[in-house]
Structures are given as C-alpha cells and as structure tokens.
Coordinates of C-alpha atoms and ligand atoms in Angstrom, one line a residue:
M1 CA -19.3 6.9 -2.3
A2 CA -16.0 5.9 -0.7
V3 CA -13.2 3.5 -1.2
L4 CA -13.4 0.3 0.9
G5 CA -9.6 -0.2 1.1
L6 CA -6.5 -1.0 -0.8
G7 CA -7.3 -3.9 -3.1
Y8 CA -4.0 -4.4 -4.9
V9 CA -0.6 -2.9 -5.9
R10 CA 0.8 -3.0 -9.4
V11 CA 4.5 -2.9 -9.9
G12 CA 6.6 -2.8 -13.1
T13 CA 9.9 -4.6 -13.3
R14 CA 12.6 -5.9 -15.8
D15 CA 13.2 -8.9 -13.5
L16 CA 10.2 -10.9 -12.5
E17 CA 12.4 -13.6 -11.1
A18 CA 14.0 -11.1 -8.6
W19 CA 10.5 -10.3 -7.4
R20 CA 9.5 -14.0 -7.2
R21 CA 12.5 -14.6 -5.0
F22 CA 11.7 -11.6 -2.8
G23 CA 8.0 -12.1 -2.6
V24 CA 7.7 -15.8 -2.4
D25 CA 11.0 -17.1 -1.0
V26 CA 11.7 -14.3 1.5
V27 CA 8.5 -12.5 2.4
G28 CA 6.4 -15.7 2.2
M29 CA 3.7 -14.6 -0.2
M30 CA 2.1 -17.3 -2.3
P31 CA 2.5 -17.2 -6.1
G32 CA -0.9 -17.0 -7.9
T33 CA -2.0 -18.4 -11.2
S34 CA -1.4 -15.5 -13.6
S35 CA -3.3 -15.3 -16.9
D36 CA -0.8 -13.1 -18.8
G37 CA 2.8 -13.8 -17.7
S38 CA 2.8 -11.3 -14.9
L39 CA 3.8 -12.5 -11.4
W40 CA 0.8 -12.6 -9.0
L41 CA 1.7 -12.5 -5.3
R42 CA -1.0 -13.5 -2.9
T43 CA -1.4 -12.7 0.8
D44 CA -4.8 -14.2 1.2
D45 CA -7.6 -16.0 -0.9
R46 CA -7.7 -13.2 -3.5
P47 CA -6.1 -14.1 -6.9
F48 CA -3.4 -11.5 -6.1
R49 CA -2.6 -8.5 -3.9
F50 CA 0.6 -7.6 -5.7
R51 CA 0.7 -7.7 -9.5
I52 CA 4.3 -7.6 -10.8
E53 CA 4.4 -6.9 -14.5
L54 CA 7.2 -6.9 -17.1
A55 CA 8.3 -3.3 -17.9
D56 CA 11.3 -1.3 -19.1
S57 CA 12.1 0.0 -15.6
E58 CA 11.6 -0.7 -11.9
R59 CA 8.5 1.4 -11.1
F60 CA 5.3 1.5 -9.1
L61 CA 2.4 1.3 -11.6
A62 CA -0.7 1.9 -9.5
A63 CA -2.6 1.4 -6.3
G64 CA -5.9 -0.4 -6.9
W65 CA -8.7 1.0 -4.7
E66 CA -11.8 -1.1 -4.2
L67 CA -15.4 0.1 -4.3
A68 CA -18.3 -2.0 -3.0
S69 CA -20.6 -1.9 -6.0
E70 CA -21.0 -0.7 -9.6
A71 CA -23.1 2.2 -8.3
E72 CA -20.4 3.3 -6.0
Y73 CA -17.8 2.9 -8.8
Q74 CA -19.9 4.9 -11.3
A75 CA -20.6 7.7 -8.7
C76 CA -16.8 7.9 -8.0
L77 CA -16.0 8.2 -11.7
A78 CA -18.7 10.8 -12.2
G79 CA -17.3 12.9 -9.3
L80 CA -13.8 12.7 -10.8
R81 CA -15.0 13.7 -14.2
T82 CA -17.0 16.6 -12.8
A83 CA -13.8 17.8 -11.0
G84 CA -12.0 17.7 -14.3
V85 CA -9.9 14.6 -13.7
A86 CA -9.0 12.6 -16.7
V87 CA -10.4 9.1 -16.2
R88 CA -9.9 6.1 -18.6
E89 CA -12.1 3.1 -18.2
A90 CA -10.3 -0.2 -18.7
T91 CA -11.0 -2.5 -21.6
A92 CA -12.7 -5.8 -20.8
D93 CA -9.3 -7.6 -21.1
E94 CA -7.7 -5.1 -18.7
A95 CA -10.5 -5.6 -16.2
R96 CA -10.2 -9.3 -16.5
S97 CA -6.5 -9.1 -15.9
R98 CA -7.3 -7.3 -12.5
C99 CA -9.9 -10.0 -11.7
A100 CA -12.5 -7.2 -11.5
N101 CA -15.8 -6.4 -13.2
G102 CA -14.9 -2.8 -13.9
V103 CA -11.6 -0.8 -13.7
A104 CA -10.8 2.8 -14.3
M105 CA -7.4 4.5 -14.3
A106 CA -6.5 8.1 -13.2
Q107 CA -3.9 10.1 -11.4
D108 CA -4.0 12.2 -8.3
P109 CA -2.8 15.9 -8.4
D110 CA 0.8 14.8 -7.7
G111 CA 0.7 12.4 -10.7
N112 CA 0.4 9.3 -8.6
P113 CA -1.4 6.7 -10.7
F114 CA -4.3 4.8 -9.2
E115 CA -7.1 2.5 -10.3
L116 CA -10.6 2.2 -9.1
Y117 CA -12.4 -1.1 -9.4
W118 CA -15.5 -2.9 -8.4
G119 CA -16.5 -6.6 -8.4
R120 CA -14.3 -9.4 -7.0
V121 CA -13.5 -12.3 -9.3
R122 CA -12.3 -15.1 -7.1
G123 CA -11.3 -18.7 -7.3
Y124 CA -11.3 -19.3 -3.5
D125 CA -8.0 -21.0 -3.5
P126 CA -6.8 -21.3 0.1
F127 CA -3.8 -19.2 1.0
I128 CA -0.8 -21.3 2.0
S129 CA 2.4 -19.5 2.7
P130 CA 5.5 -21.2 1.2
Q131 CA 7.5 -19.9 4.1
G132 CA 5.1 -20.9 6.8
V133 CA 3.7 -17.4 7.5
S134 CA 0.7 -18.0 9.7
G135 CA -1.3 -15.4 7.7
F136 CA -1.5 -11.9 6.5
V137 CA -4.1 -9.5 8.0
T138 CA -6.3 -8.6 5.0
G139 CA -10.0 -9.4 4.4
D140 CA -12.1 -6.4 5.1
L141 CA -9.0 -4.4 6.0
G142 CA -7.7 -4.6 2.4
A143 CA -4.2 -5.6 1.3
G144 CA -2.3 -3.1 3.5
H145 CA -1.3 0.5 2.8
V146 CA 0.7 2.6 0.3
V147 CA 2.7 5.7 1.1
L148 CA 2.8 8.0 -1.9
P149 CA 5.0 11.0 -2.7
A150 CA 2.9 14.2 -2.6
L151 CA 4.8 17.5 -2.9
Q152 CA 1.3 19.2 -3.2
L153 CA 0.5 17.6 0.2
E154 CA -2.7 19.6 1.1
H155 CA -4.1 19.6 -2.4
T156 CA -3.6 15.9 -2.9
A157 CA -5.0 15.0 0.5
T158 CA -8.1 17.1 -0.3
F159 CA -8.4 15.2 -3.6
Y160 CA -8.5 11.9 -1.8
R161 CA -10.9 13.2 0.8
D162 CA -13.3 14.9 -1.5
L163 CA -13.3 12.7 -4.6
L164 CA -12.5 9.2 -3.2
G165 CA -14.1 9.4 0.2
F166 CA -11.0 9.0 2.4
G167 CA -11.0 10.5 5.9
D168 CA -8.2 12.0 8.1
T169 CA -6.6 9.7 10.6
D170 CA -3.4 11.5 11.5
E171 CA -1.2 14.3 10.5
M172 CA 2.5 13.9 11.3
R173 CA 5.2 16.5 11.4
I174 CA 8.7 15.3 12.0
A175 CA 11.7 17.4 12.8
I176 CA 14.5 16.2 10.5
S177 CA 17.2 18.7 11.7
P178 CA 18.0 20.3 15.0
D179 CA 18.1 23.6 13.0
P180 CA 14.7 25.2 13.4
A181 CA 15.1 26.9 10.0
V182 CA 14.8 23.4 8.3
P183 CA 11.2 22.7 7.7
E184 CA 9.6 19.7 9.3
L185 CA 8.8 16.7 7.1
Q186 CA 5.0 16.5 6.8
L187 CA 2.8 13.4 6.3
R188 CA -0.9 12.8 6.1
F189 CA -2.5 9.5 7.0
L190 CA -5.9 8.8 5.5
H191 CA -8.3 6.0 6.1
A192 CA -10.8 4.3 3.7
T193 CA -14.1 2.9 5.0
C194 CA -12.4 -0.2 6.4
R195 CA -10.9 -0.1 9.9
R196 CA -7.3 -0.2 8.9
H197 CA -5.7 2.9 10.6
H198 CA -4.5 4.2 7.2
S199 CA -4.8 2.6 3.7
L200 CA -3.0 5.6 2.3
A201 CA -0.4 8.0 3.5
L202 CA 1.1 11.0 1.7
I203 CA 4.5 12.4 2.3
A204 CA 5.9 15.7 1.1
M205 CA 9.0 14.3 -0.6
P206 CA 9.8 12.8 -4.0
A207 CA 10.2 9.1 -4.6
P208 CA 12.1 8.1 -7.8
S209 CA 10.3 4.7 -8.0
G210 CA 6.9 6.4 -7.6
L211 CA 6.2 4.8 -4.2
V212 CA 7.7 5.5 -0.8
H213 CA 6.6 2.2 0.7
T214 CA 3.8 -0.3 0.8
M215 CA 2.9 -2.3 3.9
V216 CA 1.7 -5.8 4.6
E217 CA 0.6 -6.9 8.0
M218 CA 1.2 -10.4 9.4
K219 CA -0.9 -12.1 12.0
D220 CA 1.7 -12.7 14.5
V221 CA 4.9 -11.0 15.8
D222 CA 6.8 -14.2 15.3
D223 CA 5.8 -14.1 11.6
V224 CA 7.4 -10.7 11.5
G225 CA 10.5 -11.8 13.3
R226 CA 11.0 -14.8 11.0
A227 CA 10.5 -12.6 8.0
L228 CA 13.2 -10.3 9.3
D229 CA 15.5 -13.3 9.7
R230 CA 14.8 -14.4 6.1
C231 CA 15.4 -10.9 4.7
V232 CA 18.8 -10.6 6.6
A233 CA 19.8 -14.2 5.6
A234 CA 19.1 -13.5 1.9
G235 CA 21.1 -10.2 2.0
Y236 CA 18.3 -7.7 1.5
H237 CA 18.9 -4.2 2.7
I238 CA 17.0 -3.5 6.0
S239 CA 16.0 0.1 5.5
S240 CA 14.7 0.3 9.1
S241 CA 15.2 -1.9 12.1
L242 CA 12.3 -3.2 14.1
G243 CA 10.2 -0.6 15.8
R244 CA 6.7 0.4 16.8
H245 CA 5.0 3.3 15.0
S246 CA 3.4 6.0 17.2
N247 CA 0.2 6.5 15.3
D248 CA -1.0 3.1 14.1
G249 CA 0.9 1.0 16.6
M250 CA 2.3 -1.2 13.9
L251 CA 5.3 -3.2 15.1
G252 CA 7.6 -4.0 12.2
F253 CA 10.6 -3.3 10.0
Y254 CA 11.3 -2.0 6.5
V255 CA 13.1 -3.9 3.8
A256 CA 14.2 -2.6 0.4
T257 CA 12.3 -4.4 -2.4
P258 CA 13.7 -5.1 -5.9
G259 CA 11.4 -2.2 -7.0
G260 CA 13.4 0.7 -5.5
F261 CA 10.8 1.2 -2.7
D262 CA 10.5 -0.3 0.8
L263 CA 8.1 -2.9 2.0
E264 CA 7.0 -2.5 5.6
I265 CA 6.3 -5.8 7.2
G266 CA 4.4 -5.4 10.5
C267 CA 1.8 -6.7 12.9
M268 CA -0.6 -5.4 15.6
G269 CA -1.8 -2.4 13.6
L270 CA -4.7 -0.4 15.2
T271 CA -8.2 -0.8 13.8
P272 CA -10.1 2.4 15.0
D273 CA -13.8 2.9 15.2
W274 CA -14.3 5.8 12.8
S275 CA -17.5 6.9 14.4
T276 CA -15.6 7.9 17.5
W277 CA -12.1 8.6 16.1
V278 CA -10.6 12.0 16.6
P279 CA -7.8 12.7 14.1
T280 CA -4.4 13.1 15.8
R281 CA -1.3 15.1 15.1
S282 CA 1.8 13.0 15.9
L283 CA 5.1 14.6 16.6
V284 CA 7.2 11.5 16.4
P285 CA 7.0 8.5 13.9
S286 CA 7.9 5.8 16.4
I287 CA 7.7 5.1 20.1
W288 CA 10.8 2.8 19.9
G289 CA 13.2 1.4 17.3
H290 CA 12.9 2.2 13.6
K291 CA 16.6 3.1 13.2
W292 CA 16.8 4.1 9.5
S293 CA 19.7 3.3 7.3
P294 CA 20.1 4.6 3.7
P295 CA 20.2 2.1 0.9
P296 CA 23.7 1.1 -0.3
A297 CA 25.0 3.3 -3.2
Ligands
FE2_301 FE1 3.7 2.4 6.6

C-alpha cells in the first residue's frame, strides 16, 4: 500500500477570476470543464490538477493523493483507522466532483488536510496551453509536489512513511542565521512510488495559507523563462529569482499566487531509481540563484 503521487491540489478562494487570470493567462494552464462552478485548471489530459473552489478565505484545502486500486485505497484507510486517524469517506457527489471512484478525507498530525482517492475518471480531452506552454511534466510523475508546514516534523514525516507509504528522499538543514545559537531550518523531502524526486516536502515552519508552496514542472527551460516573463509583465510578486535546487536539480523560480502561497515553476527535475537511491542530507537549498524576496506588505 503506497501513494502513487500527487493527483491534485484543492484551493479555496473568494476570487475565482483572480485565480483564472493567474492560472490560465499567466501560468498557461488550461481551464477545464467544471461540473459545479469551481475553477478547474489543467496541466495535462486529466480533468483538473488544481481545483479552485469558492470559499470565505484564501486557503489551501487539500492535497489529493492517488492510489492505484480500490484494494490499495481500502488498505490505506484501514491502516489510518487502526492508527486512530479520523477518516471520512466522501459522498458519491464529492467523489464525482473529484473525478474519482472513491475519495476519503483526513488530516496529518500537523493538521494538514489531505484526500486519498482511487479511480481515474477521464474525458481524454487533449491538453492545449492557452499560453503556448509546450507541456507540463505529469503523467506517472503526478501533478507536481506540495510543501506543507509541519512543526511536528519528525512525527508527521513518520506518519506519511508508515501510513501512506512514502519514502525518504532527502533531509535538508539550512542555516538561516550566522549565529550558531539560531536553530537550522529543517525540511524533509519524501517520495511516493512514482519517480518524482519528491511529491511531498515538510518544513518546520508555519504557513498562514496552509501551504508553503506547490510546484508544477514544465517540459522545457524556455517554457519556464517565458512563464517568468509573463509573471513579471502581469505584476505578480516573484518570491524567488531563477535558480537550481541542490537536491532535485529543479531549475525554476517562485511566484506568489492569489492564494497566499507560492507556486514553484520549474523544469529538469530528477527522477531517481528508488531501488538504488540512498537518501541524502543537503546542507544548502540551491546550487545557484534562488534569491528570495519577501512578499510586499
Ligand atoms: Fe518545491
């Protein structure tokens, strides 16, 4: 029993139009055919990879983790319940709204909401980027990754390993002050069964929106460069300049979304062979670039 990868991300907003402008006009995602008034943003031939829903605040709602079969899904739910985790199975309408056969909702020990699902309901509509993005790297690698706040870092990492089948990819400790008395910032990078370097990362810091960042990978470095040009031209805050991450090799930048969290737009991420992978401990987040700038007040 193990999660295949990140299937989708759900986000709540008071302003669907702001998300449409950002997702479609700037990032180059394709609007999907929503069945319930939510905004569906596509990066491939799935009905959506980002599901933006009307809510009373800007907030991350859930990461949708995909399982390969009903048997895997049921085994996962049984393991969660045995561990004392509250799990709610979705109604038929809720499952339909996720384009899945079965969906269940729960929270990790840090209170991060997640959903497990099985069964892909697909229309096979081809992906055509309205901004000419040559494509997003998805398929068996899933939608991308999410980075969640986890003040109980070790406990929550153990939860994902033991109950959802994730494996360790990398542990990062970053010095955030020249003062040795200031603790390092700690991150854990975890992989699902797919070959994306990490589908999930945990960082020991709070995130008011509920999400630190989510990542989409584009097929070509020129797609990333043009996306950066569109973000700058449209006036979005660039949270980090272009750079290449040390651990997953992702070359990209970070832009502030309307949701109060960042979107990492990258390319060239590593796809390790887990049968031979040795988890690393990285001491720096990037080998070049990634100059961070705080969001405007
Ligand atoms: Fe990332």
